[in-house]
Amino acid sequence: MGRLLALAAALIAAAVIAWADARPPAPAPLAAPVTAFSAERAMADVTAIASVPHPVGSPADRAARDTLVRRMAAMGLDPQVRRGVGVERPKFAPNVVLGGYVENIIGVLPGRDHSLPALALMAHYDSVPASTGASDDAAGVSSALEIVRAIKARGAPARDVIVLITDGEEAGLLGADAFFRTDPMAARVGFVINMEARGSAGRAQMFQTGTDNGGAVRLMAASAKRPLASSLTGFIYQHMPNDTDFTVSRQAGAPGLNYAFVGRQFDYHSPSSTPATQDRATLQDMGDQVLGPAMAIAFAPTLPARSGDLVYGQTPGGVTLAYPPLVGWAILAGAAALLAWGVVRARKIQAFPWLDLARGAGAALFMLTTGAAVLHFARKATGAAMGFMEQRFLLAQAPRWEIALFLLGVGVLLVAATELARGRRLVALLPLAAGLASCLFGGLDKTALIEGALGVLLALAAYGRPVSRPGAWAGVLLISLVLAAVAQAAAPTAAFVIAWPVALAALAAAVTAAGAHRGSGALLILALSGTVGLAFAADFAHPAYLSLDLPELLVLPLLMAALAAWPLAQTDEGAPPARLFGVVLILAGLAVTLSVRLNHPYDARHPQATEIAYEVDQDARKAWRVSSTPDLPAWSAAALKGGGGAIGKRPSGRREVLRDAAPAAYVEAPAPKITLARQPDGQLRLHIEPPAGVRVLDLRLTADTAATITAIGGAALQMPMKPGGDTLLRWSSVQPGFDLVIRPGGPGKLKAEYAATLEQWPSGVAPLPPRPAHVMPFDLSDSTVFEGVRHFTW
């Protein structure tokens, strides 16, 4: 029982350390020193530009532009509005192109030497349609302005500081593309610091760098205030579909740092994101972390040297470590030597068979696969399906759901460790039950069955007889060392997340002879190392939890926790009360999961998302009221029935997903003008002219012969069109229209399906019912969408 009490103490101490690490600083007041960052000063700009939604090309976007121009002019930045065309081809959607007209705002704080490469502080001022964008990205814009004000207050910098406020980021990184592809000032940029958001609270994190980041990371570590950064996030982000404006500058070869905060993700792209809900402490943290590197670069005679990418991260307590990837092998070699020494000493203190190491390694793998199966089951049991909109049910009650996952994870760790002391194969029932139970929600679940089957096989192999604590812990360390070596070979900048806990645990194993010593001194060492290791695991567990559709990611911090906690978690053989704690925690986690499922989390602070459109087929002269959310809230059902029709299903949207819909009265309106003409060079020019008031236009193009899109809106492009395949285009800020240039492979036909969105409910039809406080419009809700098809031959 003493070891479990020490484990409880370590868990509590680790939670306190992790809480302190995750807590942003208090916001500095208006009267803060002029060379310091003040969140209260920055909030004035957030309020000024984020009072209403202002998507690219909207009147509200132009009003925000004018506000920023006046503000930057008053700061002496001589702002200019740079109009252009931005184009993006999403990296995981080769048949999709996004584009539109943008108006970037560029201001310059002059430096002493204009010939030096400039520092660019970048953020975007547009928002998504239904959100004021207070967090995403008025917080970034206001941070950039407050930082450049602080730099100016210190004196003339060595180099120019460019304030690059882009437009159209939400529509596809359009402003950044227009700047770095066509703006002459882009050639002057020597370093970029971008500021973004995917929530409204939490610590800001430097989550991505430019290539060859050695000098940039060292400068960040030396100059930033309480930096939070990790080379793991940079590695992960490169393999995700997500992008920010920094993606464009990085592809253009500019070095730099990319910052964002991701807490309270319910507010991301949501009407609930307002100046009132933007956490001021988070804004302060963003400013504090960015101001140091920005100051250092602005006043330095040279930019940070470009050198090989570094491994970097923070220890519990906030100490930043950074080193070349090769050092990772030295860390693993040291951990292996400590582990070998600890095993040799442990076998002298308490003899145990070498097979115990294999069983301990198997128990660690059992814990990982079973943890994945249990967490997967819990996610399914909440009743929330997978997807961005589906997650909102969990985001509205995020603390409760995180508690459930914590209880389940720790419970699985304790069961794996305590049952190994008894050696009972009945532990295989846990992954078996989790795998089978997942199939109760939505039918056959192959992922859950595979996870459960692996857990059963590992239980049968690793369990079956009691295993000594030193042998089991050494086995856990051994398999973790192997996993760390594999990670070091495959992804050296990410391997530290396993290597550091392995090294710490190996040191504790050597000092305590793999936990065989029973004195109070050894127990204290295990508790202290456990506290540090658990705090490190907790620092990564919360970001992993935010990937709500991949609960299996939490097995990584679970492994990190096991390395530190195993010698405290594994009870003596036949200790009845202690071995029940893991089971109790799992049952508690399931009870909290059930409460998540049964809870109705929506209220005035966390309203339920609704997205209703009035879709008009201008060819068939029919119309429908359509709901685009995965579920059908009571308000949405009433809105659909308001047109007098019965609710059914209709293909809708660019992906033709079946949506809830009800027939409605046809609405007369002008259609887009779409024409096709052959140019003197043999290429085809598709001209699109939208009706008045339309801001967003979608096209689905299908040709019966091979062709290539060579230009759009005047921007050069090379986009193949496969015969019979769909090419999807969304053009934002569409007025007054645009051209698409196509190089055909021969004679052919083209089908052009359009959807022109007018962001207002049609007049002359029954209005939408009033929304109660716990219901909100989302994205392009309450819009009218005019659809039709045009056919062309050449």
PDB file of C-alpha atoms in Angstrom, residues 524-694:
ATOM      1  CA  LEU A 524      11.354   8.738  -2.124  1.00  0.00           C
ATOM      2  CA  ILE A 525      13.537   8.524  -5.249  1.00  0.00           C
ATOM      3  CA  LEU A 526      10.809   6.598  -7.065  1.00  0.00           C
ATOM      4  CA  ALA A 527       8.208   9.136  -5.988  1.00  0.00           C
ATOM      5  CA  LEU A 528      10.344  12.085  -7.126  1.00  0.00           C
ATOM      6  CA  SER A 529      11.258  10.540 -10.480  1.00  0.00           C
ATOM      7  CA  GLY A 530       7.643   9.474 -10.846  1.00  0.00           C
ATOM      8  CA  THR A 531       6.486  13.045 -10.238  1.00  0.00           C
ATOM      9  CA  VAL A 532       8.777  14.423 -12.938  1.00  0.00           C
ATOM     10  CA  GLY A 533       7.915  11.654 -15.394  1.00  0.00           C
ATOM     11  CA  LEU A 534       4.180  11.935 -14.778  1.00  0.00           C
ATOM     12  CA  ALA A 535       4.298  15.718 -15.135  1.00  0.00           C
ATOM     13  CA  PHE A 536       6.097  15.318 -18.463  1.00  0.00           C
ATOM     14  CA  ALA A 537       3.439  12.826 -19.584  1.00  0.00           C
ATOM     15  CA  ALA A 538       0.663  15.192 -18.463  1.00  0.00           C
ATOM     16  CA  ASP A 539       2.176  18.037 -20.493  1.00  0.00           C
ATOM     17  CA  PHE A 540       1.637  15.916 -23.614  1.00  0.00           C
ATOM     18  CA  ALA A 541      -1.604  14.221 -22.560  1.00  0.00           C
ATOM     19  CA  HIS A 542      -3.717  17.380 -22.809  1.00  0.00           C
ATOM     20  CA  PRO A 543      -2.648  18.248 -26.394  1.00  0.00           C
ATOM     21  CA  ALA A 544      -3.183  14.595 -27.372  1.00  0.00           C
ATOM     22  CA  TYR A 545      -6.663  14.703 -25.821  1.00  0.00           C
ATOM     23  CA  LEU A 546      -7.568  17.634 -28.080  1.00  0.00           C
ATOM     24  CA  SER A 547      -7.457  15.228 -31.053  1.00  0.00           C
ATOM     25  CA  LEU A 548     -10.966  14.149 -30.154  1.00  0.00           C
ATOM     26  CA  ASP A 549     -11.404  11.712 -33.039  1.00  0.00           C
ATOM     27  CA  LEU A 550      -8.163   9.860 -32.252  1.00  0.00           C
ATOM     28  CA  PRO A 551      -8.315   8.904 -28.564  1.00  0.00           C
ATOM     29  CA  GLU A 552      -5.716   6.237 -29.303  1.00  0.00           C
ATOM     30  CA  LEU A 553      -3.105   9.014 -29.392  1.00  0.00           C
ATOM     31  CA  LEU A 554      -3.345   9.072 -25.604  1.00  0.00           C
ATOM     32  CA  VAL A 555      -1.475   5.768 -25.406  1.00  0.00           C
ATOM     33  CA  LEU A 556       1.743   7.733 -26.010  1.00  0.00           C
ATOM     34  CA  PRO A 557       1.475   9.738 -22.766  1.00  0.00           C
ATOM     35  CA  LEU A 558       0.190   6.514 -21.173  1.00  0.00           C
ATOM     36  CA  LEU A 559       3.503   4.842 -22.048  1.00  0.00           C
ATOM     37  CA  MET A 560       5.393   7.881 -20.750  1.00  0.00           C
ATOM     38  CA  ALA A 561       3.433   7.640 -17.493  1.00  0.00           C
ATOM     39  CA  ALA A 562       4.066   3.900 -17.179  1.00  0.00           C
ATOM     40  CA  LEU A 563       7.822   4.378 -17.384  1.00  0.00           C
ATOM     41  CA  ALA A 564       7.684   6.610 -14.327  1.00  0.00           C
ATOM     42  CA  ALA A 565       4.871   4.953 -12.400  1.00  0.00           C
ATOM     43  CA  TRP A 566       5.351   1.212 -12.933  1.00  0.00           C
ATOM     44  CA  PRO A 567       7.512   0.455  -9.859  1.00  0.00           C
ATOM     45  CA  LEU A 568       4.927   2.267  -7.732  1.00  0.00           C
ATOM     46  CA  ALA A 569       1.909   0.851  -9.549  1.00  0.00           C
ATOM     47  CA  GLN A 570       2.863  -2.837  -9.416  1.00  0.00           C
ATOM     48  CA  THR A 571       1.737  -4.142  -6.057  1.00  0.00           C
ATOM     49  CA  ASP A 572       3.170  -7.070  -4.169  1.00  0.00           C
ATOM     50  CA  GLU A 573       1.763 -10.415  -5.181  1.00  0.00           C
ATOM     51  CA  GLY A 574      -1.629 -11.037  -3.601  1.00  0.00           C
ATOM     52  CA  ALA A 575      -2.302  -7.530  -2.225  1.00  0.00           C
ATOM     53  CA  PRO A 576      -6.124  -7.603  -2.474  1.00  0.00           C
ATOM     54  CA  PRO A 577      -7.123  -3.965  -1.726  1.00  0.00           C
ATOM     55  CA  ALA A 578      -4.378  -2.382  -3.814  1.00  0.00           C
ATOM     56  CA  ARG A 579      -5.074  -4.467  -6.924  1.00  0.00           C
ATOM     57  CA  LEU A 580      -8.647  -3.198  -7.041  1.00  0.00           C
ATOM     58  CA  PHE A 581      -7.739   0.468  -7.524  1.00  0.00           C
ATOM     59  CA  GLY A 582      -7.280   0.114 -11.278  1.00  0.00           C
ATOM     60  CA  VAL A 583     -10.650  -1.574 -11.681  1.00  0.00           C
ATOM     61  CA  VAL A 584     -12.303   1.140  -9.582  1.00  0.00           C
ATOM     62  CA  LEU A 585     -10.756   3.863 -11.748  1.00  0.00           C
ATOM     63  CA  ILE A 586     -11.921   2.169 -14.956  1.00  0.00           C
ATOM     64  CA  LEU A 587     -15.458   1.856 -13.583  1.00  0.00           C
ATOM     65  CA  ALA A 588     -15.344   5.519 -12.535  1.00  0.00           C
ATOM     66  CA  GLY A 589     -14.139   6.491 -16.012  1.00  0.00           C
ATOM     67  CA  LEU A 590     -16.988   4.552 -17.605  1.00  0.00           C
ATOM     68  CA  ALA A 591     -19.470   6.237 -15.254  1.00  0.00           C
ATOM     69  CA  VAL A 592     -18.186   9.668 -16.270  1.00  0.00           C
ATOM     70  CA  THR A 593     -18.358   8.596 -19.930  1.00  0.00           C
ATOM     71  CA  LEU A 594     -21.995   7.641 -19.407  1.00  0.00           C
ATOM     72  CA  SER A 595     -22.675  11.044 -17.856  1.00  0.00           C
ATOM     73  CA  VAL A 596     -21.121  12.652 -20.947  1.00  0.00           C
ATOM     74  CA  ARG A 597     -23.455  10.660 -23.172  1.00  0.00           C
ATOM     75  CA  LEU A 598     -26.560  11.528 -21.166  1.00  0.00           C
ATOM     76  CA  ASN A 599     -25.714  15.187 -20.651  1.00  0.00           C
ATOM     77  CA  HIS A 600     -27.270  17.923 -22.796  1.00  0.00           C
ATOM     78  CA  PRO A 601     -24.309  20.313 -22.815  1.00  0.00           C
ATOM     79  CA  TYR A 602     -25.680  23.210 -24.845  1.00  0.00           C
ATOM     80  CA  ASP A 603     -26.433  26.539 -23.190  1.00  0.00           C
ATOM     81  CA  ALA A 604     -26.016  30.249 -23.861  1.00  0.00           C
ATOM     82  CA  ARG A 605     -22.196  30.002 -23.504  1.00  0.00           C
ATOM     83  CA  HIS A 606     -21.967  26.811 -25.578  1.00  0.00           C
ATOM     84  CA  PRO A 607     -24.851  27.001 -28.065  1.00  0.00           C
ATOM     85  CA  GLN A 608     -25.745  24.150 -30.385  1.00  0.00           C
ATOM     86  CA  ALA A 609     -24.622  24.696 -33.981  1.00  0.00           C
ATOM     87  CA  THR A 610     -27.250  24.910 -36.704  1.00  0.00           C
ATOM     88  CA  GLU A 611     -26.643  25.428 -40.407  1.00  0.00           C
ATOM     89  CA  ILE A 612     -29.700  26.023 -42.590  1.00  0.00           C
ATOM     90  CA  ALA A 613     -29.674  26.979 -46.267  1.00  0.00           C
ATOM     91  CA  TYR A 614     -32.371  27.748 -48.803  1.00  0.00           C
ATOM     92  CA  GLU A 615     -31.202  25.793 -51.854  1.00  0.00           C
ATOM     93  CA  VAL A 616     -32.706  26.723 -55.206  1.00  0.00           C
ATOM     94  CA  ASP A 617     -32.307  24.541 -58.300  1.00  0.00           C
ATOM     95  CA  GLN A 618     -32.606  27.109 -61.073  1.00  0.00           C
ATOM     96  CA  ASP A 619     -32.826  24.461 -63.796  1.00  0.00           C
ATOM     97  CA  ALA A 620     -35.539  22.302 -62.236  1.00  0.00           C
ATOM     98  CA  ARG A 621     -37.237  25.356 -60.684  1.00  0.00           C
ATOM     99  CA  LYS A 622     -37.414  23.637 -57.309  1.00  0.00           C
ATOM    100  CA  ALA A 623     -36.239  24.654 -53.854  1.00  0.00           C
ATOM    101  CA  TRP A 624     -35.523  23.063 -50.491  1.00  0.00           C
ATOM    102  CA  ARG A 625     -34.722  24.086 -46.971  1.00  0.00           C
ATOM    103  CA  VAL A 626     -31.600  22.089 -46.074  1.00  0.00           C
ATOM    104  CA  SER A 627     -29.833  21.428 -42.754  1.00  0.00           C
ATOM    105  CA  SER A 628     -26.088  20.726 -43.093  1.00  0.00           C
ATOM    106  CA  THR A 629     -25.295  19.648 -39.537  1.00  0.00           C
ATOM    107  CA  PRO A 630     -24.863  15.897 -38.888  1.00  0.00           C
ATOM    108  CA  ASP A 631     -27.725  15.900 -36.390  1.00  0.00           C
ATOM    109  CA  LEU A 632     -31.098  17.628 -36.670  1.00  0.00           C
ATOM    110  CA  PRO A 633     -31.724  19.826 -33.631  1.00  0.00           C
ATOM    111  CA  ALA A 634     -35.300  20.716 -32.763  1.00  0.00           C
ATOM    112  CA  TRP A 635     -34.813  24.274 -34.000  1.00  0.00           C
ATOM    113  CA  SER A 636     -33.497  23.037 -37.360  1.00  0.00           C
ATOM    114  CA  ALA A 637     -36.436  20.662 -37.758  1.00  0.00           C
ATOM    115  CA  ALA A 638     -38.817  23.560 -37.136  1.00  0.00           C
ATOM    116  CA  ALA A 639     -36.900  25.677 -39.666  1.00  0.00           C
ATOM    117  CA  LEU A 640     -37.174  22.967 -42.328  1.00  0.00           C
ATOM    118  CA  LYS A 641     -40.892  22.498 -41.721  1.00  0.00           C
ATOM    119  CA  GLY A 642     -41.409  26.255 -41.946  1.00  0.00           C
ATOM    120  CA  GLY A 643     -41.591  25.962 -45.730  1.00  0.00           C
ATOM    121  CA  GLY A 644     -44.557  23.616 -45.527  1.00  0.00           C
ATOM    122  CA  GLY A 645     -42.809  20.469 -46.801  1.00  0.00           C
ATOM    123  CA  ALA A 646     -42.052  17.134 -45.141  1.00  0.00           C
ATOM    124  CA  ILE A 647     -38.484  16.424 -44.032  1.00  0.00           C
ATOM    125  CA  GLY A 648     -36.542  13.938 -46.118  1.00  0.00           C
ATOM    126  CA  LYS A 649     -33.026  13.549 -47.499  1.00  0.00           C
ATOM    127  CA  ARG A 650     -31.359  15.396 -50.394  1.00  0.00           C
ATOM    128  CA  PRO A 651     -27.817  15.327 -51.840  1.00  0.00           C
ATOM    129  CA  SER A 652     -26.275  18.667 -50.945  1.00  0.00           C
ATOM    130  CA  GLY A 653     -22.928  20.421 -50.876  1.00  0.00           C
ATOM    131  CA  ARG A 654     -19.746  19.986 -52.859  1.00  0.00           C
ATOM    132  CA  ARG A 655     -19.457  16.347 -51.770  1.00  0.00           C
ATOM    133  CA  GLU A 656     -23.138  15.590 -52.412  1.00  0.00           C
ATOM    134  CA  VAL A 657     -23.688  14.333 -48.878  1.00  0.00           C
ATOM    135  CA  LEU A 658     -27.243  13.362 -48.014  1.00  0.00           C
ATOM    136  CA  ARG A 659     -28.705  16.104 -45.854  1.00  0.00           C
ATOM    137  CA  ASP A 660     -31.995  16.648 -44.030  1.00  0.00           C
ATOM    138  CA  ALA A 661     -34.177  18.703 -46.349  1.00  0.00           C
ATOM    139  CA  ALA A 662     -37.768  19.762 -46.938  1.00  0.00           C
ATOM    140  CA  PRO A 663     -39.351  21.107 -50.145  1.00  0.00           C
ATOM    141  CA  ALA A 664     -39.899  24.867 -50.205  1.00  0.00           C
ATOM    142  CA  ALA A 665     -41.230  27.531 -52.514  1.00  0.00           C
ATOM    143  CA  TYR A 666     -39.181  28.320 -55.608  1.00  0.00           C
ATOM    144  CA  VAL A 667     -37.450  31.708 -55.558  1.00  0.00           C
ATOM    145  CA  GLU A 668     -36.779  33.728 -58.704  1.00  0.00           C
ATOM    146  CA  ALA A 669     -33.260  35.166 -58.959  1.00  0.00           C
ATOM    147  CA  PRO A 670     -30.688  35.846 -61.670  1.00  0.00           C
ATOM    148  CA  ALA A 671     -28.264  33.002 -62.377  1.00  0.00           C
ATOM    149  CA  PRO A 672     -24.501  33.375 -62.754  1.00  0.00           C
ATOM    150  CA  LYS A 673     -23.329  34.144 -66.262  1.00  0.00           C
ATOM    151  CA  ILE A 674     -20.990  31.365 -67.368  1.00  0.00           C
ATOM    152  CA  THR A 675     -19.518  31.399 -70.867  1.00  0.00           C
ATOM    153  CA  LEU A 676     -16.810  29.443 -72.657  1.00  0.00           C
ATOM    154  CA  ALA A 677     -14.711  30.885 -75.491  1.00  0.00           C
ATOM    155  CA  ARG A 678     -11.625  29.707 -77.355  1.00  0.00           C
ATOM    156  CA  GLN A 679      -8.590  31.977 -77.206  1.00  0.00           C
ATOM    157  CA  PRO A 680      -6.189  32.623 -80.096  1.00  0.00           C
ATOM    158  CA  ASP A 681      -3.634  30.287 -78.463  1.00  0.00           C
ATOM    159  CA  GLY A 682      -6.123  27.395 -78.542  1.00  0.00           C
ATOM    160  CA  GLN A 683      -6.883  27.459 -74.833  1.00  0.00           C
ATOM    161  CA  LEU A 684     -10.416  27.820 -73.468  1.00  0.00           C
ATOM    162  CA  ARG A 685     -11.520  30.715 -71.294  1.00  0.00           C
ATOM    163  CA  LEU A 686     -14.381  29.967 -68.910  1.00  0.00           C
ATOM    164  CA  HIS A 687     -15.783  33.282 -67.702  1.00  0.00           C
ATOM    165  CA  ILE A 688     -17.892  33.364 -64.527  1.00  0.00           C
ATOM    166  CA  GLU A 689     -19.863  36.440 -63.569  1.00  0.00           C
ATOM    167  CA  PRO A 690     -21.847  36.063 -60.312  1.00  0.00           C
ATOM    168  CA  PRO A 691     -25.180  37.730 -59.532  1.00  0.00           C
ATOM    169  CA  ALA A 692     -25.095  40.868 -57.412  1.00  0.00           C
ATOM    170  CA  GLY A 693     -24.541  40.227 -53.730  1.00  0.00           C
ATOM    171  CA  VAL A 694     -22.994  36.779 -54.131  1.00  0.00           C
TER     172      VAL A 694
END
